[in-house]
Coordinates of C-alpha atoms and ligand atoms in Angstrom, one line a residue:
M1063 CA 0.0 0.0 0.0
Q1064 CA 1.2 3.6 -0.6
I1065 CA 0.5 5.5 2.6
I1066 CA 0.6 9.2 3.4
L1067 CA 1.3 9.6 7.1
G1068 CA 0.3 13.0 8.4
I1069 CA 1.9 14.1 11.6
T1070 CA 0.5 17.0 13.5
G1071 CA 1.6 19.0 16.6
G1072 CA 1.0 16.8 19.6
V1073 CA 3.4 15.2 22.1
A1074 CA 2.5 11.8 20.7
A1075 CA 4.2 12.8 17.4
Y1076 CA 7.3 10.8 18.5
K1077 CA 5.2 7.6 18.3
S1078 CA 4.6 8.3 14.6
A1079 CA 8.3 7.4 13.9
E1080 CA 7.6 3.9 15.3
L1081 CA 4.4 3.6 13.2
A1082 CA 6.3 4.7 10.1
R1083 CA 8.9 2.1 10.7
L1084 CA 6.4 -0.7 11.4
L1085 CA 4.5 0.1 8.2
A1086 CA 7.6 0.2 6.1
N1087 CA 8.7 -3.1 7.6
Q1088 CA 5.4 -4.6 6.6
G1089 CA 6.2 -3.7 3.0
H1090 CA 4.2 -0.5 2.6
R1091 CA 5.6 2.7 1.1
V1092 CA 5.2 5.5 3.6
R1093 CA 5.5 9.3 2.8
C1094 CA 5.2 11.6 5.8
I1095 CA 3.8 15.1 5.8
L1096 CA 4.6 17.2 8.9
T1097 CA 2.6 20.2 9.8
E1098 CA 4.4 23.3 11.0
A1099 CA 3.6 22.4 14.7
G1100 CA 4.4 18.7 14.0
S1101 CA 7.9 19.6 12.8
R1102 CA 8.6 21.1 16.3
F1103 CA 8.0 17.6 17.8
I1104 CA 9.8 15.4 15.3
T1105 CA 12.3 16.0 12.5
P1106 CA 11.9 15.1 8.8
L1107 CA 15.3 13.4 8.9
T1108 CA 14.1 10.8 11.4
L1109 CA 11.1 10.0 9.2
T1110 CA 13.0 9.9 5.9
S1111 CA 15.6 7.7 7.5
L1112 CA 13.0 5.2 8.7
T1113 CA 10.8 5.1 5.6
G1114 CA 13.4 5.6 2.8
E1115 CA 10.9 8.1 1.2
P1116 CA 10.7 11.9 1.1
C1117 CA 9.1 13.8 4.0
Y1118 CA 7.1 16.8 3.2
G1119 CA 6.7 20.1 5.2
A1120 CA 3.8 22.4 5.8
N1121 CA 3.9 24.5 2.7
P1122 CA 2.3 23.1 -0.5
D1123 CA 3.8 23.6 -3.9
Q1124 CA 7.2 24.7 -2.9
G1125 CA 8.4 24.3 -6.5
E1126 CA 6.0 26.9 -7.9
W1127 CA 8.8 29.1 -9.3
R1128 CA 10.4 26.3 -11.2
A1129 CA 10.0 26.1 -15.0
Q1130 CA 7.8 23.0 -14.7
P1131 CA 6.3 23.2 -11.2
S1132 CA 4.9 20.1 -9.7
I1133 CA 1.5 20.4 -8.0
E1134 CA 2.6 18.6 -4.9
H1135 CA -0.7 18.5 -3.0
I1136 CA -2.5 16.9 -6.0
E1137 CA 0.4 14.5 -6.8
L1138 CA 0.5 13.3 -3.2
A1139 CA -3.3 13.1 -3.0
R1140 CA -3.3 10.8 -6.1
W1141 CA -0.3 8.8 -5.0
A1142 CA -1.9 7.7 -1.7
D1143 CA -3.8 4.5 -1.3
L1144 CA -4.6 5.7 2.2
V1145 CA -4.0 8.8 4.3
A1146 CA -3.5 8.3 8.0
V1147 CA -3.1 11.3 10.4
V1148 CA -1.2 10.1 13.5
P1149 CA -1.4 11.8 15.9
A1150 CA -4.3 14.0 14.9
T1151 CA -4.6 17.3 16.9
A1152 CA -7.9 18.9 17.7
N1153 CA -6.9 21.6 15.2
I1154 CA -6.5 19.3 12.2
L1155 CA -9.8 17.5 13.0
G1156 CA -11.5 20.9 13.0
K1157 CA -9.9 22.0 9.8
A1158 CA -10.7 18.7 7.9
A1159 CA -14.2 18.5 9.2
N1160 CA -14.9 22.0 7.8
G1161 CA -13.0 21.7 4.5
L1162 CA -10.2 24.1 5.3
A1163 CA -7.0 23.7 3.3
S1164 CA -4.4 26.0 4.8
D1165 CA -1.3 23.9 4.6
L1166 CA 0.0 20.8 2.7
L1167 CA -1.6 18.2 4.9
S1168 CA -5.0 19.7 5.1
T1169 CA -5.0 20.4 1.3
V1170 CA -4.0 16.7 0.6
L1171 CA -6.8 15.6 2.9
L1172 CA -9.3 17.7 0.9
A1173 CA -7.9 16.6 -2.5
T1174 CA -7.6 12.9 -2.0
Q1175 CA -10.0 10.2 -3.1
A1176 CA -8.2 7.6 -0.9
P1177 CA -9.6 6.3 2.4
V1178 CA -8.7 8.5 5.4
L1179 CA -7.9 7.3 9.0
W1180 CA -7.6 9.5 12.1
A1181 CA -5.8 8.6 15.3
P1182 CA -6.5 11.6 17.6
A1183 CA -4.4 12.4 20.7
M1184 CA -5.1 15.3 23.1
N1185 CA -5.8 16.4 26.6
T1186 CA -9.0 14.9 28.1
G1187 CA -10.8 18.2 28.3
M1188 CA -10.1 18.9 24.6
W1189 CA -11.2 15.3 23.7
D1190 CA -14.5 15.7 25.6
H1191 CA -15.3 19.1 24.1
P1192 CA -18.5 19.0 22.1
A1193 CA -16.7 20.8 19.2
V1194 CA -14.1 18.0 18.9
Q1195 CA -16.8 15.3 19.1
A1196 CA -18.9 17.1 16.5
N1197 CA -15.9 17.4 14.2
L1198 CA -15.2 13.6 14.5
Q1199 CA -18.9 12.8 13.9
R1200 CA -18.7 14.9 10.7
L1201 CA -15.4 13.1 9.6
R1202 CA -17.1 9.7 10.2
S1203 CA -20.0 10.8 8.0
F1204 CA -17.5 11.3 5.2
G1205 CA -16.6 7.6 5.5
H1206 CA -13.3 8.3 7.5
A1207 CA -12.2 5.8 10.1
V1208 CA -11.2 6.9 13.6
V1209 CA -9.0 4.9 16.0
E1210 CA -10.1 6.2 19.3
P1211 CA -7.6 7.4 21.9
A1212 CA -7.0 5.3 25.0
A1213 CA -7.4 6.2 28.7
G1214 CA -4.4 6.8 30.9
I1215 CA -2.0 9.4 32.4
M1216 CA -1.1 12.0 29.8
A1217 CA 2.0 14.2 29.3
C1218 CA 0.1 17.1 30.9
G1219 CA -0.3 15.0 34.1
E1220 CA -4.0 14.6 33.8
E1221 CA -5.7 11.2 33.7
G1222 CA -8.5 10.3 31.3
T1223 CA -9.2 9.5 27.6
G1224 CA -6.9 11.2 25.1
K1225 CA -3.7 9.1 24.8
L1226 CA -2.8 8.0 21.3
A1227 CA -4.0 4.4 20.7
D1228 CA -1.5 1.6 20.6
V1229 CA 0.8 1.9 17.5
A1230 CA 0.3 -1.8 16.6
A1231 CA -3.5 -1.3 16.7
I1232 CA -3.2 1.8 14.5
A1233 CA -1.2 -0.3 12.0
E1234 CA -3.9 -3.0 12.0
A1235 CA -6.6 -0.4 11.5
I1236 CA -4.7 1.0 8.5
Q1237 CA -4.5 -2.5 7.0
V1238 CA -8.3 -3.0 7.5
H1239 CA -9.3 0.5 6.2
G1240 CA -6.9 0.4 3.2
T1241 CA -7.6 -3.1 1.9
P1242 CA -10.1 -3.2 -1.0
K1243 CA -13.1 -5.2 -0.1
L1244 CA -14.1 -8.4 -1.9
R1245 CA -17.6 -8.4 -3.2
C1246 CA -18.5 -12.0 -2.1
L1247 CA -17.0 -11.7 1.4
N1248 CA -17.7 -8.1 2.3
G1249 CA -20.2 -8.1 5.3
R1250 CA -20.3 -11.9 5.4
R1251 CA -19.9 -13.7 8.6
V1252 CA -16.9 -16.1 8.7
L1253 CA -16.3 -18.4 11.6
I1254 CA -12.6 -19.4 12.0
T1255 CA -11.0 -21.9 14.3
A1256 CA -7.3 -21.6 15.1
G1257 CA -4.6 -22.9 17.4
P1258 CA -4.1 -26.1 19.3
T1259 CA -6.5 -27.6 21.7
R1260 CA -5.4 -28.8 25.2
E1261 CA -6.8 -31.9 26.8
D1262 CA -6.0 -32.0 30.5
L1263 CA -4.9 -35.1 32.4
D1264 CA -4.7 -33.5 35.8
P1265 CA -4.3 -29.9 37.2
V1266 CA -0.7 -29.7 35.8
R1267 CA -0.4 -32.0 32.7
T1268 CA -2.0 -31.7 29.3
L1269 CA -2.1 -33.3 25.9
T1270 CA -1.6 -30.9 23.1
N1271 CA 0.3 -30.5 19.7
R1272 CA 2.8 -28.2 18.1
S1273 CA 0.4 -25.8 16.4
T1274 CA 0.7 -22.2 17.6
G1275 CA -2.4 -20.8 15.8
A1276 CA -0.3 -18.3 13.8
M1277 CA -1.8 -19.4 10.4
G1278 CA -5.4 -19.3 11.7
I1279 CA -4.8 -15.8 13.2
E1280 CA -3.4 -14.5 9.9
L1281 CA -6.4 -16.0 8.1
A1282 CA -8.7 -14.2 10.6
R1283 CA -6.8 -10.9 9.7
A1284 CA -7.0 -11.5 6.0
F1285 CA -10.7 -12.3 6.0
R1286 CA -11.3 -9.2 8.3
D1287 CA -9.3 -7.0 5.9
V1288 CA -11.5 -7.8 2.8
G1289 CA -14.6 -6.9 4.8
A1290 CA -15.8 -10.2 6.4
Q1291 CA -17.2 -10.1 10.0
V1292 CA -14.9 -12.7 11.5
Q1293 CA -15.6 -14.7 14.6
L1294 CA -12.4 -16.5 15.8
V1295 CA -12.5 -19.5 18.1
L1296 CA -8.9 -19.6 19.4
G1297 CA -6.8 -22.2 21.3
G1298 CA -3.3 -21.6 22.5
D1299 CA -1.5 -18.5 23.9
L1300 CA -1.0 -16.2 20.9
A1301 CA -2.6 -12.7 21.1
A1302 CA -6.0 -12.3 19.4
P1303 CA -5.9 -10.1 16.3
W1304 CA -7.1 -6.5 16.5
G1305 CA -10.8 -5.9 15.5
V1306 CA -11.8 -9.6 15.5
E1307 CA -14.4 -11.0 17.9
T1308 CA -12.4 -13.8 19.6
V1309 CA -13.6 -16.6 21.9
R1310 CA -10.8 -18.3 23.8
V1311 CA -11.1 -22.1 24.3
R1312 CA -9.0 -24.8 25.8
S1313 CA -10.3 -28.3 24.9
A1314 CA -11.8 -29.8 21.7
Q1315 CA -15.2 -30.0 23.5
Q1316 CA -15.1 -26.2 24.4
M1317 CA -14.1 -25.4 20.8
L1318 CA -17.1 -27.5 19.5
E1319 CA -19.5 -25.7 21.8
A1320 CA -18.2 -22.3 20.8
C1321 CA -18.5 -23.1 17.1
E1322 CA -22.0 -24.7 17.5
A1323 CA -23.3 -21.6 19.1
R1324 CA -22.1 -19.5 16.1
W1325 CA -22.4 -21.8 13.1
A1326 CA -26.1 -21.3 12.2
D1327 CA -25.5 -17.5 11.8
A1328 CA -22.3 -17.9 9.7
D1329 CA -21.9 -17.8 6.0
G1330 CA -18.7 -19.9 6.0
L1331 CA -16.3 -21.8 8.2
V1332 CA -12.5 -21.9 8.0
A1333 CA -11.4 -24.8 10.2
A1334 CA -7.7 -24.0 10.7
A1335 CA -7.4 -25.3 14.3
A1336 CA -5.2 -28.3 15.1
V1337 CA -7.8 -30.1 17.2
A1338 CA -6.5 -32.9 19.5
D1339 CA -7.9 -36.3 18.2
Q1340 CA -7.8 -37.9 21.7
R1341 CA -8.2 -36.9 25.3
P1342 CA -7.5 -38.7 28.5
E1343 CA -10.5 -40.9 29.4
A1344 CA -10.7 -39.3 32.9
L1345 CA -9.5 -35.9 34.2
S1346 CA -8.0 -36.3 37.6
P1347 CA -8.9 -33.5 40.1
E1348 CA -5.5 -34.1 41.8
K1349 CA -2.0 -34.3 40.3
V1350 CA -1.4 -38.0 39.3
K1351 CA 1.5 -39.5 41.3
K1352 CA 4.2 -41.4 39.6
S1353 CA 4.5 -45.1 40.1
D1354 CA 7.1 -47.7 39.2
G1355 CA 7.1 -49.6 36.0
I1356 CA 5.1 -49.0 32.8
E1357 CA 2.1 -46.7 33.3
T1358 CA -0.9 -46.7 31.0
L1359 CA -2.9 -43.7 29.9
N1360 CA -6.3 -44.5 28.5
L1361 CA -7.4 -42.2 25.6
V1362 CA -10.8 -41.6 24.1
R1363 CA -11.8 -39.7 20.9
T1364 CA -12.6 -36.0 21.0
P1365 CA -15.5 -34.7 19.0
D1366 CA -14.8 -34.3 15.2
I1367 CA -15.7 -30.6 15.1
L1368 CA -15.3 -30.2 11.3
A1369 CA -17.5 -33.3 10.6
Q1370 CA -20.2 -32.2 13.0
L1371 CA -20.4 -28.6 11.6
S1372 CA -20.1 -29.7 8.0
G1373 CA -22.8 -32.3 8.6
R1374 CA -25.2 -29.4 9.4
K1375 CA -24.0 -27.2 6.5
R1376 CA -26.9 -25.5 4.6
S1377 CA -26.6 -25.1 0.9
D1378 CA -25.8 -21.3 1.3
Q1379 CA -22.9 -22.1 3.6
W1380 CA -19.3 -23.1 2.8
V1381 CA -16.6 -24.9 4.6
L1382 CA -12.8 -24.8 4.2
G1383 CA -10.8 -27.5 6.0
F1384 CA -7.1 -27.8 6.6
A1385 CA -5.1 -31.0 6.5
A1386 CA -1.7 -31.3 8.0
E1387 CA -0.1 -34.3 6.3
S1388 CA 3.3 -35.8 6.4
E1389 CA 2.8 -38.2 3.5
K1390 CA 0.4 -38.9 0.6
H1391 CA -0.8 -35.4 1.0
L1392 CA -3.3 -35.1 -1.9
E1393 CA -4.7 -38.6 -1.4
H1394 CA -5.5 -37.9 2.2
A1395 CA -6.9 -34.5 1.4
K1396 CA -9.2 -35.8 -1.2
A1397 CA -10.5 -38.5 1.2
K1398 CA -11.1 -35.8 3.9
L1399 CA -12.9 -33.6 1.4
E1400 CA -15.3 -36.3 0.4
K1401 CA -15.8 -37.9 3.8
K1402 CA -16.6 -34.6 5.5
G1403 CA -18.4 -32.9 2.6
L1404 CA -16.1 -29.9 2.4
D1405 CA -15.8 -27.2 -0.3
A1406 CA -12.0 -27.3 -0.2
V1407 CA -9.2 -28.7 1.8
L1408 CA -5.9 -26.8 2.1
V1409 CA -3.1 -29.2 2.5
N1410 CA -0.1 -28.4 4.6
D1411 CA 3.1 -30.4 4.5
V1412 CA 4.2 -30.9 8.1
Q1413 CA 7.1 -33.3 7.3
H1414 CA 10.3 -32.4 9.1
G1415 CA 8.6 -29.9 11.4
K1416 CA 7.5 -27.7 8.5
A1417 CA 4.4 -25.4 9.0
F1418 CA 4.1 -25.4 12.9
G1419 CA 5.5 -22.0 14.1
A1420 CA 7.6 -21.6 10.9
Q1421 CA 7.7 -18.2 9.2
A1422 CA 7.0 -19.4 5.6
N1423 CA 4.6 -22.0 4.5
A1424 CA 2.8 -23.3 1.4
L1425 CA -0.8 -24.6 0.9
T1426 CA -2.2 -26.7 -1.9
P1427 CA -6.0 -26.3 -2.2
V1428 CA -7.9 -29.5 -3.1
T1429 CA -11.4 -29.2 -4.4
A1430 CA -13.9 -31.6 -6.1
Q1431 CA -12.0 -30.7 -9.3
G1432 CA -8.7 -32.0 -7.8
A1433 CA -5.5 -30.3 -6.7
Q1434 CA -5.3 -26.6 -7.5
P1435 CA -2.0 -24.6 -8.0
T1436 CA -0.1 -24.4 -4.7
L1437 CA -0.2 -21.0 -2.9
G1438 CA 3.3 -20.0 -1.6
P1439 CA 5.7 -20.7 -0.1
L1440 CA 5.1 -17.3 1.5
P1441 CA 5.3 -15.7 4.9
K1442 CA 2.1 -16.7 6.8
D1443 CA 0.5 -13.2 6.5
Q1444 CA 0.9 -13.1 2.7
L1445 CA -0.1 -16.8 2.4
A1446 CA -3.3 -16.0 4.3
R1447 CA -4.1 -13.2 1.9
A1448 CA -3.4 -15.5 -1.0
V1449 CA -5.9 -18.0 0.4
V1450 CA -8.6 -15.3 0.8
Q1451 CA -8.1 -14.0 -2.7
W1452 CA -8.2 -17.6 -4.1
W1453 CA -11.3 -18.4 -2.2
G1454 CA -13.0 -15.1 -2.9
H1455 CA -12.4 -15.6 -6.6
R1456 CA -14.1 -19.0 -6.4
L1457 CA -17.0 -17.7 -4.5
D1458 CA -17.4 -14.9 -7.1
L1459 CA -17.5 -17.5 -9.9
R1460 CA -20.2 -19.5 -8.0
Q1461 CA -22.4 -16.4 -7.6
D1462 CA -22.1 -15.3 -11.3
Ligands
LIG2980 C1 3.9 21.1 24.1 C2 2.6 21.0 23.3 C3 1.9 19.9 23.2 C4 0.7 19.9 22.5 N1 0.0 18.7 22.4 C5 -1.2 18.6 21.8 C6 -1.9 17.4 21.7 O1 -1.5 16.4 22.2 N2 -3.1 17.4 21.0 C7 -3.6 18.5 20.4 O2 -4.6 18.5 19.8 N3 -2.9 19.7 20.4 C8 -1.7 19.8 21.1 N4 -1.0 21.0 21.2 C9 -1.5 22.1 20.5 C10 -1.2 22.1 19.0 O3 0.2 22.0 18.8 C11 -1.7 23.4 18.3 O4 -3.1 23.3 18.3 C12 -1.2 23.5 16.9 O5 -1.8 24.7 16.3 C13 -1.6 22.3 16.1 O6 -1.3 22.5 14.7 P1 -1.4 21.3 13.6 O7 -2.7 20.7 13.8 O8 -1.3 22.1 12.3 O9 -0.3 20.4 13.8 C14 0.2 21.0 21.9 C15 1.0 22.2 21.9 C16 2.2 22.2 22.6 C17 3.0 23.5 22.6

């Protein structure tokens, strides 16, 4: 994405450097525009060093005396896929809400057709003022997104709402707001399972597997970004993705119950969780003591979540399954597809520890038409986006 990052004159301006760096590391091109007041809090040199792109000042069209002057505010307005103002002062909110264009940033904001996102930061009294709230209301009515400030102790020593939102959350909001929506997934409810399940033997021991949940979490992000209303049922310890309704579960039984409560209202299911196949027959309330010689652990089957949900699939619903296979990948995936009545199985090669917790991965979709071209190998965030684009395209073809 090509992002214009507007930085206005608040104490939180120093955090915009971290945001610029984060966005650049995620592969985005970031060009910063500093207001006059913003340039008193952070220097252009810091920003150009972090982004590798030019940083612009407060005055538009500084080349106006050249033979062929560039019309900078229009060029930047066209260049942007998204304009984010972080931090946004009360002043810039007021200017943009009322169509004022008195410096480069406010002029670009008026000229651009790109999505706009605001992350305000200010003293609590300013934030609570009806004028600021009315300006925000107006900006929202233009289709702009607002990442609300957090509560806490501010630089002025007061406590209350007004601190700049977490930088990682702002980066996620930029991703959501700047990603084009997919027609067949926009506004659709997608239920996603992710992570390992844990089957307890006693208060300290558990049976689990090597899944981290990273791939399922990236899928939740990727479906969220193209406009789906994602509900994530998550096992394991990884943090829930921003902006995704998440239910945390521990055992396969808990995962089944959480999914059953949501399946009827969903349009689709993405079953990416690594669900334990067995659990101990009995859960001991006390820690089991060791004994001499061979010890036996009796295991029983856990519920087959995918089969149970897929068995209740309506004709307007779809189900994507995952298969982690270490041999005969396509054969096993085809069998799973048919046995469980799935729309597609995405096959993961887990031989030699591949896939679990690894940075890059590849997935081969298998449908009723057979194996499809492999997606990846790619880092998991990009792979998840490739899966969503592949599946969105297939849903589009079905609708037409
Ligand atoms: C030390 C200092 C800190 C400031 N912090 C904020 C702030 O956090 N939020 C805000 O809305 N204004 C803050 N201001 C006021 C703005 O800098 C002032 O309204 C300025 O005109 C904003 O210009 P700009 O929106 O073009 O950047 C602060 C001013 C000073 C001197």
